[in-house]
Amino acid sequence: MVAEVIVDIAHSEVDKIFDYICGEDVQAGMRVTVPFARSVTTGFVMAVKEKSSLPPEKLKRVLRVLDELPALNRECLSLAEKLVRRYRCPRALVLRLFLPAEMRTGKVSERTKTVVSFEGDIALIPPRAKRQRELAEYLQQHGEAESAFLREEFGSALKALEERGMLRLEKRRVFRDPYERLKKDAPLRPLTPAQEAAVERIENTSKTVTLIHGVTGSGKTEIYLTLIAHALKAERSAVFLVPEISLTPQMFAQLRARFGKSCAILHSGLSAGERFDEWERLRSGEAKIAIGARSAVFAPLENIGVIVIDEEHDGSYSSESSPRYNTFDIAYLRAKYNGCKLVLGSATPSVETYRRAKEGEFELITLPERINRRPMPEVQLVDMRREVKRGNPSPFSSVLRERLENCLKKGDQAILFLNRRGYSQTVICRDCGYVAKCEYCDVSLTYHSEENCLKCHYCGTRYHMLSACPQCGGVHINYVGTGTQRVERELKKLYPEARILRMDNDTTSGKEGHLKILQRFAAKEADILVGTQMVAKGHDFPNVTLVGILDADMSLHFPDYRSGERTFQLVTQVAGRSGRAENRGEVVLQTYDPDNYILRFAASYDYEGFYEHEVGMRAAMAFPPFARIVRVMVTAEDDKLALAALKAVYEKLQRVYAKEAEKFLFFNKMHAPVKRIQNKFRYQVLMRLTDGSPLPRIYEIAAEENKKEVLVYVEENPGNLS
Ligand code: ADP
Ligand code: ZN
């Protein structure tokens, strides 16, 4: 037999099929080692055939077969092919998506145990060998036992009895169980009528995709779990995707309690060995439910019965390394292949997803109420300009301080949120709230200190730095920029006895850094949790009755067409942390721009209003979903090389542009907003397209120009345009 092998080297020059002679045991989807270019390398078997077109004497042999079962099933192999065509990247890079990283590096081994049983005659053991007799009796009584246990109990008698040839030793595979210690019961609650109706509609609609738009606490999770249970009952499998940050031990415990060993959890917080074992249990079919962040969409499952993407709007569903796939696209392909439903859920769907649902492409289910009609927390908008006028320069308004003191007095917990995204600061007039914006794009400008000017990150236009506010003439121009650390310090000054936890990128290092902080907060080891958007996601803290959003403006004026959408999502999500249990929650939302429509809609939980306004604006500005933003990035350590590559890329793209100019709303080359990251110079060709037809050629051009020293890649509607 002959195996068609792709070697596991991510380079376009070796990105082709090589034939190797192999045995009958080799199947498509298995990994093998093969001799390659005077060395030995791992490869993926894409197919097995009778004969090669090359003469047999030219073929080398497969050295070793690494898998007993194919690592990639037929569906995964065909999916990989589609991704290679779509993203034009080396096959090895795509194939790697389907394996846990630790499998490639070969650092994990299977964990085994040795099971011992007795198969001799006790009468033949000399009476003076008392311990050996006892061991034999023990084994006769218990059938079998683990050798490690026996060695502990019976010491050298084990070895002695083995030497008599009376023991049978058998090595067995054991699976590490990362959540063994988490035991929790999950009462099977009857579904509410709304939940029941949702399940029925999802299962009976002719549409593949359903969007559940349900407010925080409306019981979406229970709907997902029911759908998964139904899939299992029909002897099918399931994929449950959540943002990385929501992968908390509490959630695992809940799933484990409901589904037991049927679920496998793929999570970066696990040890390499644990993750490998969980993956292996899915491949072997022992586990049927894959739970994890975006990479779990590649789980080695057969016959998938339902795929769930929770918090579908979350930015972590877009990959930021090659291939830059979107989780929805992969999930959709898998749903189509398996003939199953794809369910998206969110309290704040992305504008694009909601539009597709509204237009009838997706089924749309709306859950406007919390379970048990628990009220949504009341949101109070606080005008920070007035605080300034009153001479309060601190990050806390008097309203917030009053509520905070109340909350601490009652022994409740509070979350203070502040959004410190971005690398530079927004310029804002302290007197009237004016924010500098680009003339040509509806995005705010960013202050660049090295040139002392303001820039638009969308079109590259530069503006003079303001010396006075063009709106009110005031001179109190400010760089907005209170960070979490300053907030923590001021809190300590104000409330020396309060226990404070901080959660941001600086405090969550280590693989379980953020989990530890959340666990400590859940255990009431702190009264106040201060943090960035990390605190916003799906956590359920019943004692939190106050949420303070310190500076809603910061994300609002992030230079990105999606800043409004993100702000709405953030405010809604953070607000949803308050008052989840019996006690009514409150939210204090501080802003310099209290008339801003996004904040107004968020404060009244008016998603529909927000959506209508936002979508109208996007249409008028020709931003997604009415156009696609595509950028080709060129980065290199050597600035000259980068510029030369940019020129080459741009010239080729210009030919595409010339042919289909009517499809380009914008086309230009420029510095990337951040000119240098990690010692690499960054340039971009920025495009806005009316449709995706020029994309294959754009990907091809990037692949052609992508070299060892110069990285060239394509991003579609990137989550981050820095
Ligand atoms: P969401 O995922 O929409 O934010 P959850 O699924 O977390 O909402 O549900 C909110 C709360 O309601 C949780 O505390 C959950 O345990 C509870 N809950 C969900 N469904 C039911 C039900 N059918 N009966 C009783 N309580 C429920
Ligand atoms: Zn602009």
Short mmCIF file of C-alpha atoms in Angstrom, two decimals, residues 226-559:
data_model
loop_
_atom_site.label_atom_id
_atom_site.label_comp_id
_atom_site.label_asym_id
_atom_site.label_seq_id
_atom_site.Cartn_x
_atom_site.Cartn_y
_atom_site.Cartn_z
CA THR A 226 -31.34 19.99 27.17
CA LEU A 227 -30.34 20.07 23.51
CA ILE A 228 -27.13 18.25 24.37
CA ALA A 229 -29.02 15.65 26.40
CA HIS A 230 -31.31 15.07 23.42
CA ALA A 231 -28.35 14.59 21.13
CA LEU A 232 -26.87 12.00 23.48
CA LYS A 233 -30.19 10.20 23.68
CA ALA A 234 -30.20 9.96 19.91
CA GLU A 235 -26.71 8.40 20.18
CA ARG A 236 -25.09 11.46 18.72
CA SER A 237 -22.36 13.70 20.08
CA ALA A 238 -22.26 17.42 20.89
CA VAL A 239 -19.96 20.43 20.89
CA PHE A 240 -20.37 23.18 23.50
CA LEU A 241 -18.24 26.26 22.95
CA VAL A 242 -17.80 29.06 25.45
CA PRO A 243 -15.36 31.96 25.72
CA GLU A 244 -12.13 30.93 27.42
CA ILE A 245 -12.89 33.17 30.38
CA SER A 246 -16.17 31.38 31.11
CA LEU A 247 -14.45 28.02 31.49
CA THR A 248 -14.70 28.07 35.25
CA PRO A 249 -14.54 25.10 37.60
CA GLN A 250 -18.14 25.78 38.62
CA MET A 251 -19.23 25.36 35.05
CA PHE A 252 -17.32 22.12 34.65
CA ALA A 253 -18.75 20.81 37.86
CA GLN A 254 -22.24 21.54 36.62
CA LEU A 255 -21.61 19.76 33.34
CA ARG A 256 -19.91 16.83 34.96
CA ALA A 257 -22.76 16.45 37.39
CA ARG A 258 -25.22 16.44 34.52
CA PHE A 259 -23.35 14.35 31.98
CA GLY A 260 -20.72 12.51 33.97
CA LYS A 261 -17.90 11.01 31.96
CA SER A 262 -19.68 11.73 28.72
CA CYS A 263 -18.17 15.18 28.67
CA ALA A 264 -14.60 16.02 27.92
CA ILE A 265 -13.20 19.43 28.62
CA LEU A 266 -10.58 20.99 26.41
CA HIS A 267 -9.12 23.91 28.24
CA SER A 268 -5.81 25.71 28.39
CA GLY A 269 -5.90 25.58 32.19
CA LEU A 270 -5.44 21.82 32.16
CA SER A 271 -2.08 20.16 32.28
CA ALA A 272 -0.82 18.87 28.97
CA GLY A 273 -1.49 15.32 30.06
CA GLU A 274 -5.02 16.03 31.15
CA ARG A 275 -5.86 17.80 27.93
CA PHE A 276 -4.41 15.01 25.88
CA ASP A 277 -6.46 12.45 27.79
CA GLU A 278 -9.66 14.42 27.39
CA TRP A 279 -9.03 14.64 23.66
CA GLU A 280 -8.28 10.95 23.50
CA ARG A 281 -11.56 10.11 25.24
CA LEU A 282 -13.39 12.04 22.53
CA ARG A 283 -11.51 10.33 19.74
CA SER A 284 -12.19 6.89 21.13
CA GLY A 285 -15.88 7.68 21.50
CA GLU A 286 -15.87 7.20 25.27
CA ALA A 287 -16.76 10.86 25.72
CA LYS A 288 -19.43 12.40 23.51
CA ILE A 289 -19.52 16.05 24.49
CA ALA A 290 -16.63 18.36 23.72
CA ILE A 291 -16.61 21.47 25.89
CA GLY A 292 -14.11 24.21 25.40
CA ALA A 293 -13.02 27.51 23.94
CA ARG A 294 -12.81 28.05 20.21
CA SER A 295 -10.30 25.29 19.48
CA ALA A 296 -12.83 22.70 20.69
CA VAL A 297 -14.72 23.28 17.45
CA PHE A 298 -12.11 20.92 15.96
CA ALA A 299 -12.93 18.11 18.40
CA PRO A 300 -12.51 14.59 17.00
CA LEU A 301 -16.20 13.71 17.14
CA GLU A 302 -18.33 11.58 14.89
CA ASN A 303 -22.02 12.09 14.24
CA ILE A 304 -22.42 15.45 15.91
CA GLY A 305 -26.00 16.08 17.03
CA VAL A 306 -25.79 19.72 18.11
CA ILE A 307 -23.22 22.52 18.26
CA VAL A 308 -23.64 25.38 20.73
CA ILE A 309 -21.74 28.66 20.70
CA ASP A 310 -22.46 30.54 23.91
CA GLU A 311 -21.78 34.29 24.11
CA GLU A 312 -21.52 34.26 20.35
CA HIS A 313 -20.51 37.94 20.22
CA ASP A 314 -17.29 37.28 22.11
CA GLY A 315 -14.11 38.36 20.41
CA SER A 316 -12.25 35.22 21.42
CA TYR A 317 -14.08 33.26 18.71
CA SER A 318 -11.78 34.73 16.08
CA SER A 319 -8.38 33.15 15.83
CA GLU A 320 -5.46 35.52 15.84
CA SER A 321 -2.90 33.20 14.40
CA SER A 322 -2.74 31.58 11.02
CA PRO A 323 -5.16 30.33 9.79
CA ARG A 324 -7.26 33.20 11.06
CA TYR A 325 -10.51 31.32 11.12
CA ASN A 326 -13.79 32.35 12.58
CA THR A 327 -15.28 29.74 14.89
CA PHE A 328 -18.77 30.25 13.50
CA ASP A 329 -17.62 29.35 9.99
CA ILE A 330 -16.08 26.09 11.15
CA ALA A 331 -19.07 25.24 13.32
CA TYR A 332 -21.37 25.92 10.40
CA LEU A 333 -19.43 23.61 8.10
CA ARG A 334 -19.53 20.87 10.72
CA ALA A 335 -23.24 21.37 11.34
CA LYS A 336 -23.89 21.07 7.62
CA TYR A 337 -21.75 17.97 7.30
CA ASN A 338 -23.43 16.28 10.25
CA GLY A 339 -26.90 17.50 9.47
CA CYS A 340 -27.28 19.00 12.92
CA LYS A 341 -28.32 22.29 14.45
CA LEU A 342 -25.99 25.14 15.33
CA VAL A 343 -27.20 27.23 18.25
CA LEU A 344 -25.83 30.68 19.04
CA GLY A 345 -26.67 32.37 22.29
CA SER A 346 -26.10 35.85 23.68
CA ALA A 347 -27.71 38.63 25.66
CA THR A 348 -26.03 41.03 23.26
CA PRO A 349 -25.63 39.40 19.86
CA SER A 350 -23.20 40.94 17.44
CA VAL A 351 -24.82 43.31 14.98
CA GLU A 352 -23.92 41.01 12.13
CA THR A 353 -25.46 37.90 13.70
CA TYR A 354 -28.59 39.71 14.76
CA ARG A 355 -29.06 41.09 11.30
CA ARG A 356 -28.80 37.64 9.76
CA ALA A 357 -31.40 36.41 12.23
CA LYS A 358 -33.72 39.35 11.60
CA GLU A 359 -33.47 38.82 7.89
CA GLY A 360 -34.57 35.23 8.26
CA GLU A 361 -31.31 33.46 7.55
CA PHE A 362 -31.19 32.21 11.15
CA GLU A 363 -34.08 31.21 13.38
CA LEU A 364 -34.47 33.86 16.09
CA ILE A 365 -35.63 33.12 19.63
CA THR A 366 -36.06 35.97 22.08
CA LEU A 367 -36.10 35.50 25.85
CA PRO A 368 -36.86 38.91 27.27
CA GLU A 369 -37.20 37.91 30.90
CA ARG A 370 -35.03 36.46 33.60
CA ILE A 371 -35.96 33.15 35.18
CA ASN A 372 -38.61 33.69 37.88
CA ARG A 373 -39.08 37.20 36.50
CA ARG A 374 -36.25 38.45 38.61
CA PRO A 375 -35.92 42.12 37.79
CA MET A 376 -32.97 43.38 35.83
CA PRO A 377 -30.76 45.60 37.98
CA GLU A 378 -31.56 49.25 37.81
CA VAL A 379 -28.97 51.31 35.98
CA GLN A 380 -28.22 54.86 37.00
CA LEU A 381 -26.30 57.08 34.62
CA VAL A 382 -24.00 59.54 36.38
CA ASP A 383 -22.74 62.63 34.61
CA MET A 384 -19.06 62.87 35.48
CA ARG A 385 -18.75 66.37 34.06
CA ARG A 386 -20.82 67.56 36.99
CA GLU A 387 -18.58 65.75 39.43
CA VAL A 388 -15.64 67.61 37.97
CA LYS A 389 -17.45 70.91 38.26
CA ARG A 390 -18.21 70.10 41.86
CA GLY A 391 -14.53 69.62 42.43
CA ASN A 392 -14.47 65.85 42.68
CA PRO A 393 -11.42 64.71 40.74
CA SER A 394 -11.55 61.09 41.95
CA PRO A 395 -12.65 58.23 39.71
CA PHE A 396 -15.69 57.69 41.93
CA SER A 397 -18.82 59.82 41.73
CA SER A 398 -20.60 60.70 44.94
CA VAL A 399 -23.48 58.41 43.94
CA LEU A 400 -21.13 55.50 43.51
CA ARG A 401 -19.45 56.16 46.84
CA GLU A 402 -22.74 56.29 48.63
CA ARG A 403 -23.89 53.01 47.06
CA LEU A 404 -20.55 51.39 47.71
CA GLU A 405 -20.62 52.30 51.38
CA ASN A 406 -24.14 50.92 51.61
CA CYS A 407 -23.13 47.71 49.94
CA LEU A 408 -20.14 47.22 52.23
CA LYS A 409 -22.26 47.94 55.27
CA LYS A 410 -24.75 45.23 54.28
CA GLY A 411 -21.92 42.77 53.79
CA ASP A 412 -22.69 42.40 50.08
CA GLN A 413 -20.08 42.38 47.34
CA ALA A 414 -19.39 44.91 44.60
CA ILE A 415 -17.69 44.80 41.22
CA LEU A 416 -16.01 47.87 39.81
CA PHE A 417 -15.31 47.72 36.16
CA LEU A 418 -13.13 49.90 34.02
CA ASN A 419 -12.12 49.43 30.49
CA ARG A 420 -8.48 50.05 29.83
CA ARG A 421 -8.22 48.75 26.33
CA GLY A 422 -6.02 50.22 23.71
CA TYR A 423 -2.49 51.40 23.77
CA SER A 424 -2.95 55.14 23.70
CA GLN A 425 -5.40 57.55 25.17
CA THR A 426 -8.49 59.32 24.05
CA VAL A 427 -8.62 63.08 24.06
CA ILE A 428 -11.64 64.55 25.71
CA CYS A 429 -12.79 68.01 26.79
CA ARG A 430 -13.45 68.01 30.49
CA ASP A 431 -15.86 70.92 30.22
CA CYS A 432 -18.29 69.73 27.58
CA GLY A 433 -17.42 66.10 26.93
CA TYR A 434 -16.31 66.74 23.34
CA VAL A 435 -14.28 63.93 21.85
CA ALA A 436 -12.07 64.48 18.83
CA LYS A 437 -13.31 62.46 15.85
CA CYS A 438 -12.16 61.87 12.30
CA GLU A 439 -13.75 63.93 9.55
CA TYR A 440 -14.10 60.93 7.29
CA CYS A 441 -14.89 58.09 9.64
CA ASP A 442 -17.13 57.85 12.63
CA VAL A 443 -14.36 56.87 14.98
CA SER A 444 -12.56 58.80 17.62
CA LEU A 445 -9.01 59.96 17.19
CA THR A 446 -6.07 58.69 19.13
CA TYR A 447 -3.38 60.83 20.62
CA HIS A 448 0.13 60.02 19.44
CA SER A 449 2.63 61.51 21.76
CA GLU A 450 5.77 60.97 19.72
CA GLU A 451 4.39 63.18 16.96
CA ASN A 452 2.10 65.17 19.22
CA CYS A 453 -0.84 64.79 16.86
CA LEU A 454 -4.20 63.07 16.57
CA LYS A 455 -4.74 60.27 14.09
CA CYS A 456 -7.58 58.28 12.63
CA HIS A 457 -6.81 54.60 12.70
CA TYR A 458 -9.18 53.86 9.89
CA CYS A 459 -8.10 56.13 7.11
CA GLY A 460 -4.78 57.33 8.44
CA THR A 461 -5.72 61.03 8.45
CA ARG A 462 -3.68 63.20 10.84
CA TYR A 463 -4.89 66.18 12.80
CA HIS A 464 -3.18 68.80 14.95
CA MET A 465 -3.32 68.24 18.64
CA LEU A 466 -5.98 70.42 20.24
CA SER A 467 -4.93 73.34 22.36
CA ALA A 468 -8.56 74.28 23.02
CA CYS A 469 -11.86 72.48 22.59
CA PRO A 470 -13.37 73.27 19.17
CA GLN A 471 -16.85 72.86 20.62
CA CYS A 472 -16.82 75.02 23.74
CA GLY A 473 -13.46 76.71 23.60
CA GLY A 474 -12.46 75.28 26.95
CA VAL A 475 -8.85 74.51 27.63
CA HIS A 476 -9.26 71.59 29.99
CA ILE A 477 -8.22 69.04 27.42
CA ASN A 478 -7.67 65.71 29.03
CA TYR A 479 -6.14 62.39 28.19
CA VAL A 480 -8.57 59.93 29.68
CA GLY A 481 -6.58 57.32 31.43
CA THR A 482 -7.41 56.02 34.87
CA GLY A 483 -6.28 52.44 35.15
CA THR A 484 -7.30 49.66 37.47
CA GLN A 485 -4.23 50.13 39.65
CA ARG A 486 -5.07 53.71 40.41
CA VAL A 487 -8.63 52.71 41.23
CA GLU A 488 -7.42 50.03 43.59
CA ARG A 489 -5.13 52.48 45.37
CA GLU A 490 -7.84 55.11 45.76
CA LEU A 491 -10.26 52.51 47.08
CA LYS A 492 -7.77 51.46 49.72
CA LYS A 493 -7.41 55.04 50.78
CA LEU A 494 -11.16 55.55 51.00
CA TYR A 495 -12.04 52.21 52.59
CA PRO A 496 -9.01 50.93 54.46
CA GLU A 497 -10.95 48.05 55.98
CA ALA A 498 -12.45 46.77 52.70
CA ARG A 499 -10.87 43.72 51.13
CA ILE A 500 -10.10 44.36 47.50
CA LEU A 501 -9.19 42.05 44.63
CA ARG A 502 -7.95 43.23 41.29
CA MET A 503 -8.34 41.34 38.06
CA ASP A 504 -6.63 42.49 34.89
CA ASN A 505 -3.83 41.35 32.63
CA ASP A 506 -1.24 42.15 35.29
CA THR A 507 -2.84 40.06 38.01
CA THR A 508 -3.94 37.02 36.04
CA SER A 509 -0.65 35.61 34.88
CA GLY A 510 -0.23 31.90 35.23
CA LYS A 511 -2.55 29.43 33.61
CA GLU A 512 -5.22 29.59 36.25
CA GLY A 513 -4.58 33.14 37.38
CA HIS A 514 -8.02 34.49 36.64
CA LEU A 515 -9.73 31.38 38.02
CA LYS A 516 -7.99 31.84 41.34
CA ILE A 517 -9.16 35.40 41.63
CA LEU A 518 -12.72 34.48 40.71
CA GLN A 519 -12.71 31.63 43.18
CA ARG A 520 -11.48 33.85 45.96
CA PHE A 521 -14.15 36.39 45.17
CA ALA A 522 -16.83 33.69 45.02
CA ALA A 523 -15.63 32.44 48.42
CA LYS A 524 -16.23 35.95 49.76
CA GLU A 525 -12.57 36.51 50.49
CA ALA A 526 -13.02 40.04 49.17
CA ASP A 527 -15.67 42.73 49.24
CA ILE A 528 -14.77 44.54 46.06
CA LEU A 529 -13.50 43.18 42.78
CA VAL A 530 -11.85 45.74 40.51
CA GLY A 531 -11.13 44.71 36.96
CA THR A 532 -11.13 45.12 33.22
CA GLN A 533 -13.52 43.37 30.85
CA MET A 534 -12.47 40.06 32.34
CA VAL A 535 -14.94 40.66 35.16
CA ALA A 536 -17.78 41.11 32.69
CA LYS A 537 -18.18 37.60 31.40
CA GLY A 538 -20.82 35.12 32.56
CA HIS A 539 -19.76 34.76 36.20
CA ASP A 540 -22.50 34.08 38.68
CA PHE A 541 -21.79 35.69 42.06
CA PRO A 542 -24.98 35.68 44.11
CA ASN A 543 -23.71 38.20 46.66
CA VAL A 544 -22.93 40.93 44.21
CA THR A 545 -25.55 43.64 44.45
CA LEU A 546 -23.59 46.59 43.12
CA VAL A 547 -21.74 47.04 39.88
CA GLY A 548 -19.92 50.26 39.13
CA ILE A 549 -18.83 51.04 35.59
CA LEU A 550 -16.24 53.71 36.17
CA ASP A 551 -15.56 54.98 32.74
CA ALA A 552 -17.97 53.85 30.09
CA ASP A 553 -16.47 56.35 27.65
CA MET A 554 -13.21 54.59 27.37
CA SER A 555 -14.45 51.76 25.22
CA LEU A 556 -16.88 54.06 23.46
CA HIS A 557 -14.08 56.06 21.96
CA PHE A 558 -11.85 53.21 21.11
CA PRO A 559 -10.85 53.83 17.51
#
